[in-house]
PDB file of C-alpha atoms in Angstrom:
ATOM      1  CA  UNK A 112      96.661  73.357 153.470  1.00 48.00           C
ATOM      2  CA  UNK A 113      95.557  74.698 156.836  1.00 43.00           C
ATOM      3  CA  UNK A 114      98.011  77.602 156.542  1.00 44.00           C
ATOM      4  CA  UNK A 115      96.798  78.448 153.031  1.00 44.00           C
ATOM      5  CA  UNK A 116      93.160  78.426 154.137  1.00 42.00           C
ATOM      6  CA  UNK A 117      93.986  80.804 157.007  1.00 42.00           C
ATOM      7  CA  UNK A 118      95.556  83.322 154.676  1.00 41.00           C
ATOM      8  CA  UNK A 119      92.641  83.070 152.221  1.00 39.00           C
ATOM      9  CA  UNK A 120      90.200  83.917 155.028  1.00 39.00           C
ATOM     10  CA  UNK A 121      92.480  86.762 156.136  1.00 40.00           C
ATOM     11  CA  UNK A 122      92.548  88.402 152.722  1.00 39.00           C
ATOM     12  CA  UNK A 123      88.818  87.957 152.071  1.00 38.00           C
ATOM     13  CA  UNK A 124      88.055  89.793 155.308  1.00 40.00           C
ATOM     14  CA  UNK A 125      90.497  92.547 154.406  1.00 37.00           C
ATOM     15  CA  UNK A 126      88.851  93.077 151.031  1.00 34.00           C
ATOM     16  CA  UNK A 127      85.220  93.191 152.185  1.00 36.00           C
ATOM     17  CA  UNK A 128      85.701  95.657 155.053  1.00 37.00           C
ATOM     18  CA  UNK A 129      85.526  98.927 153.113  1.00 36.00           C
ATOM     19  CA  UNK A 130      83.819  98.851 149.686  1.00 36.00           C
ATOM     20  CA  UNK A 131      84.117 102.645 149.295  1.00 36.00           C
ATOM     21  CA  UNK A 132      81.412 102.997 146.655  1.00 37.00           C
ATOM     22  CA  UNK A 133      80.628 106.343 148.297  1.00 47.00           C
ATOM     23  CA  UNK A 134      81.055 108.115 151.608  1.00 46.00           C
ATOM     24  CA  UNK A 135      78.155 106.275 153.242  1.00 44.00           C
ATOM     25  CA  UNK A 136      79.865 102.876 152.842  1.00 52.00           C
ATOM     26  CA  UNK A 137      82.940 103.757 154.888  1.00 61.00           C
ATOM     27  CA  UNK A 138      83.285 101.394 157.847  1.00 70.00           C
ATOM     28  CA  UNK A 139      85.583 102.702 160.518  1.00 91.00           C
ATOM     29  CA  UNK A 140      87.429 101.416 163.549  1.00 96.00           C
ATOM     30  CA  UNK A 141      85.902 102.693 166.754  1.00 95.00           C
ATOM     31  CA  UNK A 142      86.680 102.590 170.458  1.00 95.00           C
ATOM     32  CA  UNK A 143      87.300  99.050 171.798  1.00 95.00           C
ATOM     33  CA  UNK A 144      87.368  97.533 168.296  1.00 96.00           C
ATOM     34  CA  UNK A 145      90.016  94.920 167.535  1.00 96.00           C
ATOM     35  CA  UNK A 146      91.960  94.581 164.301  1.00 96.00           C
ATOM     36  CA  UNK A 147      94.559  92.128 163.020  1.00 95.00           C
ATOM     37  CA  UNK A 148      98.014  92.823 161.636  1.00 96.00           C
ATOM     38  CA  UNK A 149      99.992  90.107 159.834  1.00 95.00           C
ATOM     39  CA  UNK A 150     103.744  90.862 159.585  1.00 95.00           C
ATOM     40  CA  UNK A 151     104.297  88.196 156.926  1.00 94.00           C
ATOM     41  CA  UNK A 152     101.762  89.746 154.529  1.00 94.00           C
ATOM     42  CA  UNK A 153     102.235  93.299 155.834  1.00 95.00           C
ATOM     43  CA  UNK A 154      98.455  93.679 155.987  1.00 94.00           C
ATOM     44  CA  UNK A 155      95.767  94.855 158.403  1.00 95.00           C
ATOM     45  CA  UNK A 156      92.292  93.315 158.589  1.00 93.00           C
ATOM     46  CA  UNK A 157      89.205  93.451 160.849  1.00 90.00           C
ATOM     47  CA  UNK A 158      89.719  89.759 161.657  1.00 85.00           C
ATOM     48  CA  UNK A 159      91.304  86.575 160.382  1.00 80.00           C
ATOM     49  CA  UNK A 160      93.330  83.506 161.254  1.00 78.00           C
ATOM     50  CA  UNK A 161      96.816  84.332 159.958  1.00 75.00           C
ATOM     51  CA  UNK A 162      99.293  82.298 162.010  1.00 84.00           C
ATOM     52  CA  UNK A 163     101.499  85.281 162.752  1.00 90.00           C
ATOM     53  CA  UNK A 164      98.622  87.651 163.497  1.00 93.00           C
ATOM     54  CA  UNK A 165      98.943  90.465 166.007  1.00 96.00           C
ATOM     55  CA  UNK A 166      95.623  91.385 167.652  1.00 96.00           C
ATOM     56  CA  UNK A 167      95.485  95.143 168.247  1.00 97.00           C
ATOM     57  CA  UNK A 168      92.805  96.742 170.425  1.00 97.00           C
ATOM     58  CA  UNK A 169      91.837 100.387 169.933  1.00 97.00           C
ATOM     59  CA  UNK A 170      91.329 102.759 172.840  1.00 96.00           C
ATOM     60  CA  UNK A 171      90.191 106.365 172.398  1.00 95.00           C
ATOM     61  CA  UNK A 172      91.301 108.972 174.921  1.00 92.00           C
ATOM     62  CA  UNK A 173      88.658 111.048 176.680  1.00 83.00           C
ATOM     63  CA  UNK A 174      88.077 114.739 176.051  1.00 71.00           C
ATOM     64  CA  UNK A 175      87.235 116.865 173.022  1.00 65.00           C
ATOM     65  CA  UNK A 176      90.717 116.440 171.537  1.00 71.00           C
ATOM     66  CA  UNK A 177      90.597 112.644 171.670  1.00 86.00           C
ATOM     67  CA  UNK A 178      93.163 110.477 169.910  1.00 93.00           C
ATOM     68  CA  UNK A 179      93.587 106.768 169.206  1.00 97.00           C
ATOM     69  CA  UNK A 180      95.974 104.324 170.843  1.00 97.00           C
ATOM     70  CA  UNK A 181      96.444 100.684 169.889  1.00 98.00           C
ATOM     71  CA  UNK A 182      97.360  97.959 172.360  1.00 98.00           C
ATOM     72  CA  UNK A 183      98.898  94.533 171.906  1.00 96.00           C
ATOM     73  CA  UNK A 184      98.170  92.295 174.901  1.00 93.00           C
ATOM     74  CA  UNK A 185      97.532  95.368 177.083  1.00 92.00           C
ATOM     75  CA  UNK A 186     100.804  96.991 175.973  1.00 96.00           C
ATOM     76  CA  UNK A 187     100.464 100.258 174.069  1.00 97.00           C
ATOM     77  CA  UNK A 188     102.277  99.928 170.744  1.00 97.00           C
ATOM     78  CA  UNK A 189     101.326 103.214 169.080  1.00 97.00           C
ATOM     79  CA  UNK A 190      99.475 106.444 169.794  1.00 97.00           C
ATOM     80  CA  UNK A 191      98.184 108.128 166.648  1.00 97.00           C
ATOM     81  CA  UNK A 192      97.480 111.752 165.858  1.00 94.00           C
ATOM     82  CA  UNK A 193      93.981 110.715 164.802  1.00 95.00           C
ATOM     83  CA  UNK A 194      90.708 109.738 166.439  1.00 90.00           C
ATOM     84  CA  UNK A 195      89.322 107.862 163.420  1.00 96.00           C
ATOM     85  CA  UNK A 196      90.860 105.096 161.333  1.00 97.00           C
ATOM     86  CA  UNK A 197      89.749 102.631 158.678  1.00 97.00           C
ATOM     87  CA  UNK A 198      91.224  99.719 156.743  1.00 95.00           C
ATOM     88  CA  UNK A 199      91.370  99.524 152.965  1.00 93.00           C
ATOM     89  CA  UNK A 200      93.328  97.084 150.802  1.00 91.00           C
ATOM     90  CA  UNK A 201      95.138  95.800 153.870  1.00 93.00           C
ATOM     91  CA  UNK A 202      96.265  99.283 154.935  1.00 95.00           C
ATOM     92  CA  UNK A 203      95.388 101.047 158.192  1.00 96.00           C
ATOM     93  CA  UNK A 204      94.580 104.678 157.429  1.00 97.00           C
ATOM     94  CA  UNK A 205      94.654 107.291 160.194  1.00 98.00           C
ATOM     95  CA  UNK A 206      92.565 110.420 159.603  1.00 97.00           C
ATOM     96  CA  UNK A 207      94.030 113.476 161.313  1.00 97.00           C
ATOM     97  CA  UNK A 208      90.729 115.310 161.341  1.00 96.00           C
ATOM     98  CA  UNK A 209      91.993 118.464 163.001  1.00 95.00           C
ATOM     99  CA  UNK A 210      94.618 118.819 160.256  1.00 96.00           C
ATOM    100  CA  UNK A 211      92.641 117.435 157.284  1.00 98.00           C
ATOM    101  CA  UNK A 212      95.475 115.016 156.518  1.00 98.00           C
ATOM    102  CA  UNK A 213      95.798 111.244 156.112  1.00 98.00           C
ATOM    103  CA  UNK A 214      98.486 108.900 157.392  1.00 98.00           C
ATOM    104  CA  UNK A 215      99.371 105.310 156.559  1.00 97.00           C
ATOM    105  CA  UNK A 216     100.179 103.246 159.657  1.00 98.00           C
ATOM    106  CA  UNK A 217     103.223 101.110 158.898  1.00 98.00           C
ATOM    107  CA  UNK A 218     105.175  98.411 160.734  1.00 97.00           C
ATOM    108  CA  UNK A 219     108.969  98.271 160.467  1.00 95.00           C
ATOM    109  CA  UNK A 220     111.872  97.285 162.699  1.00 94.00           C
ATOM    110  CA  UNK A 221     109.482  95.899 165.290  1.00 94.00           C
ATOM    111  CA  UNK A 222     107.387  99.013 165.769  1.00 96.00           C
ATOM    112  CA  UNK A 223     104.387 100.853 164.319  1.00 98.00           C
ATOM    113  CA  UNK A 224     104.594 104.413 163.008  1.00 98.00           C
ATOM    114  CA  UNK A 225     102.668 106.895 160.844  1.00 98.00           C
ATOM    115  CA  UNK A 226     103.629 108.055 157.360  1.00 98.00           C
ATOM    116  CA  UNK A 227     101.786 111.009 155.829  1.00 98.00           C
ATOM    117  CA  UNK A 228     100.043 110.179 152.570  1.00 98.00           C
ATOM    118  CA  UNK A 229     100.557 112.162 149.378  1.00 98.00           C
ATOM    119  CA  UNK A 230      97.740 113.738 147.389  1.00 98.00           C
ATOM    120  CA  UNK A 231      98.034 110.921 144.850  1.00 98.00           C
ATOM    121  CA  UNK A 232      97.714 108.274 147.562  1.00 97.00           C
ATOM    122  CA  UNK A 233      94.652 110.009 149.036  1.00 98.00           C
ATOM    123  CA  UNK A 234      93.063 110.165 145.590  1.00 97.00           C
ATOM    124  CA  UNK A 235      93.592 106.417 145.204  1.00 95.00           C
ATOM    125  CA  UNK A 236      91.693 105.901 148.468  1.00 94.00           C
ATOM    126  CA  UNK A 237      88.744 107.927 147.186  1.00 95.00           C
ATOM    127  CA  UNK A 238      88.805 107.586 143.367  1.00 95.00           C
ATOM    128  CA  UNK A 239      85.363 109.173 142.892  1.00 94.00           C
ATOM    129  CA  UNK A 240      86.056 112.234 145.051  1.00 97.00           C
ATOM    130  CA  UNK A 241      87.360 115.619 144.011  1.00 97.00           C
ATOM    131  CA  UNK A 242      90.280 116.768 146.132  1.00 98.00           C
ATOM    132  CA  UNK A 243      90.351 120.464 147.015  1.00 98.00           C
ATOM    133  CA  UNK A 244      93.572 121.612 148.653  1.00 98.00           C
ATOM    134  CA  UNK A 245      93.426 124.425 151.189  1.00 98.00           C
ATOM    135  CA  UNK A 246      96.044 126.346 149.207  1.00 98.00           C
ATOM    136  CA  UNK A 247      93.661 126.423 146.232  1.00 98.00           C
ATOM    137  CA  UNK A 248      91.212 128.723 148.010  1.00 98.00           C
ATOM    138  CA  UNK A 249      91.471 132.310 146.775  1.00 97.00           C
ATOM    139  CA  UNK A 250      90.378 134.898 149.335  1.00 96.00           C
ATOM    140  CA  UNK A 251      88.678 132.080 151.186  1.00 97.00           C
ATOM    141  CA  UNK A 252      86.658 130.848 148.197  1.00 98.00           C
ATOM    142  CA  UNK A 253      86.785 127.954 145.759  1.00 98.00           C
ATOM    143  CA  UNK A 254      84.402 127.254 142.874  1.00 97.00           C
ATOM    144  CA  UNK A 255      83.507 123.755 141.771  1.00 97.00           C
ATOM    145  CA  UNK A 256      80.919 122.202 139.420  1.00 96.00           C
ATOM    146  CA  UNK A 257      78.503 119.417 140.383  1.00 95.00           C
ATOM    147  CA  UNK A 258      77.550 116.906 137.665  1.00 92.00           C
ATOM    148  CA  UNK A 259      73.834 116.887 136.840  1.00 91.00           C
ATOM    149  CA  UNK A 260      71.909 114.149 138.620  1.00 91.00           C
ATOM    150  CA  UNK A 261      74.851 113.088 140.792  1.00 93.00           C
ATOM    151  CA  UNK A 262      76.100 113.902 144.263  1.00 94.00           C
ATOM    152  CA  UNK A 263      79.479 115.603 144.415  1.00 96.00           C
ATOM    153  CA  UNK A 264      81.994 113.972 146.737  1.00 96.00           C
ATOM    154  CA  UNK A 265      84.703 116.329 148.003  1.00 97.00           C
ATOM    155  CA  UNK A 266      87.818 115.873 150.104  1.00 97.00           C
ATOM    156  CA  UNK A 267      89.366 118.927 151.721  1.00 98.00           C
ATOM    157  CA  UNK A 268      93.096 118.231 151.959  1.00 98.00           C
ATOM    158  CA  UNK A 269      95.366 120.456 154.011  1.00 98.00           C
ATOM    159  CA  UNK A 270      98.664 121.384 152.357  1.00 98.00           C
ATOM    160  CA  UNK A 271      99.335 124.341 154.660  1.00 97.00           C
ATOM    161  CA  UNK A 272     100.422 124.829 158.276  1.00 95.00           C
ATOM    162  CA  UNK A 273      96.877 125.706 159.384  1.00 95.00           C
ATOM    163  CA  UNK A 274      94.862 123.771 161.946  1.00 95.00           C
ATOM    164  CA  UNK A 275      91.130 123.022 161.678  1.00 96.00           C
ATOM    165  CA  UNK A 276      90.235 121.864 165.158  1.00 94.00           C
ATOM    166  CA  UNK A 277      86.471 122.123 165.762  1.00 93.00           C
ATOM    167  CA  UNK A 278      85.734 123.369 162.250  1.00 96.00           C
ATOM    168  CA  UNK A 279      82.353 122.360 160.820  1.00 95.00           C
ATOM    169  CA  UNK A 280      80.165 122.726 157.736  1.00 96.00           C
ATOM    170  CA  UNK A 281      77.108 124.834 157.058  1.00 94.00           C
ATOM    171  CA  UNK A 282      74.411 124.179 155.846  1.00 90.00           C
ATOM    172  CA  UNK A 283      73.671 121.058 157.796  1.00 70.00           C
ATOM    173  CA  UNK A 284      72.283 119.316 154.692  1.00 73.00           C
ATOM    174  CA  UNK A 285      75.827 118.473 153.650  1.00 88.00           C
ATOM    175  CA  UNK A 286      76.380 114.757 154.125  1.00 90.00           C
ATOM    176  CA  UNK A 287      79.201 114.428 156.638  1.00 88.00           C
ATOM    177  CA  UNK A 288      81.292 111.402 157.599  1.00 89.00           C
ATOM    178  CA  UNK A 289      83.700 110.491 160.388  1.00 93.00           C
ATOM    179  CA  UNK A 290      86.396 111.865 158.091  1.00 96.00           C
ATOM    180  CA  UNK A 291      86.289 115.627 158.642  1.00 95.00           C
ATOM    181  CA  UNK A 292      87.490 116.508 155.157  1.00 96.00           C
ATOM    182  CA  UNK A 293      85.107 114.164 153.314  1.00 96.00           C
ATOM    183  CA  UNK A 294      81.615 115.414 152.428  1.00 96.00           C
ATOM    184  CA  UNK A 295      78.903 114.759 149.842  1.00 95.00           C
ATOM    185  CA  UNK A 296      76.965 117.604 148.240  1.00 94.00           C
ATOM    186  CA  UNK A 297      73.598 116.904 146.631  1.00 93.00           C
ATOM    187  CA  UNK A 298      72.722 120.335 145.198  1.00 92.00           C
ATOM    188  CA  UNK A 299      74.346 123.597 144.056  1.00 94.00           C
ATOM    189  CA  UNK A 300      74.925 126.354 146.603  1.00 94.00           C
ATOM    190  CA  UNK A 301      77.489 127.693 149.043  1.00 96.00           C
ATOM    191  CA  UNK A 302      79.123 125.457 151.628  1.00 96.00           C
ATOM    192  CA  UNK A 303      80.764 127.196 154.572  1.00 97.00           C
ATOM    193  CA  UNK A 304      83.618 125.550 156.444  1.00 97.00           C
ATOM    194  CA  UNK A 305      84.474 127.524 159.568  1.00 97.00           C
ATOM    195  CA  UNK A 306      85.241 127.584 163.274  1.00 97.00           C
ATOM    196  CA  UNK A 307      81.824 128.491 164.713  1.00 95.00           C
ATOM    197  CA  UNK A 308      81.268 131.011 161.912  1.00 95.00           C
ATOM    198  CA  UNK A 309      84.450 132.976 162.629  1.00 96.00           C
ATOM    199  CA  UNK A 310      86.487 134.623 159.894  1.00 97.00           C
ATOM    200  CA  UNK A 311      89.720 135.795 161.498  1.00 96.00           C
ATOM    201  CA  UNK A 312      93.418 135.460 160.762  1.00 93.00           C
ATOM    202  CA  UNK A 313      93.741 132.539 163.147  1.00 93.00           C
ATOM    203  CA  UNK A 314      90.395 130.993 162.184  1.00 96.00           C
ATOM    204  CA  UNK A 315      89.678 131.866 158.548  1.00 97.00           C
ATOM    205  CA  UNK A 316      86.396 130.911 156.928  1.00 97.00           C
ATOM    206  CA  UNK A 317      86.329 128.876 153.707  1.00 98.00           C
ATOM    207  CA  UNK A 318      83.491 128.976 151.168  1.00 98.00           C
ATOM    208  CA  UNK A 319      82.953 126.270 148.543  1.00 97.00           C
ATOM    209  CA  UNK A 320      80.756 127.617 145.737  1.00 97.00           C
ATOM    210  CA  UNK A 321      79.027 124.685 144.073  1.00 96.00           C
ATOM    211  CA  UNK A 322      77.561 125.364 140.640  1.00 95.00           C
ATOM    212  CA  UNK A 323      75.486 123.100 138.417  1.00 93.00           C
ATOM    213  CA  UNK A 324      77.453 121.663 135.520  1.00 85.00           C
TER     214      UNK A 324
END
């Protein structure tokens, strides 16, 4: 009975962490946060009393190109290519913001590793968002329609070999999140995604043209 109650608490906590109704409800894992991994259920959670739980502490490296490391009893068990992570449906998702890609952190053969998520898997994470792949831009532009009376949620997903370190959006009215590729747009117009306004071969500029539906 005690064991069953522990697992019930574990799964309730895992479910309530990230409701994902929209971008504003995303709750992330930040520096010095602790999370729980249960090998028996193969699930991550922000807390819980699973008997086989592994308590992982997050540490973020210093510097502009920071990345996340997770420690088990002061022993580093994995260093990720991300600086922001969140938990949904028992999964630990690593956001590689400089690459606009997502990875699922998995545990197998006694160690943690990252597995890149497919477009379908990313869409399942954000069912209300429209995914725009970098390869879909034509001459640096992509047109999209915004439903009347609703914000448009967009995920930029990188399917190329390009890097987007220190890229940002303009205008500033775009609702940004800790996930670099996830934004919310409230009105029609042009959204610029660039490296300090540059438009070069190494740092191309991308324009999202948002039209009213």
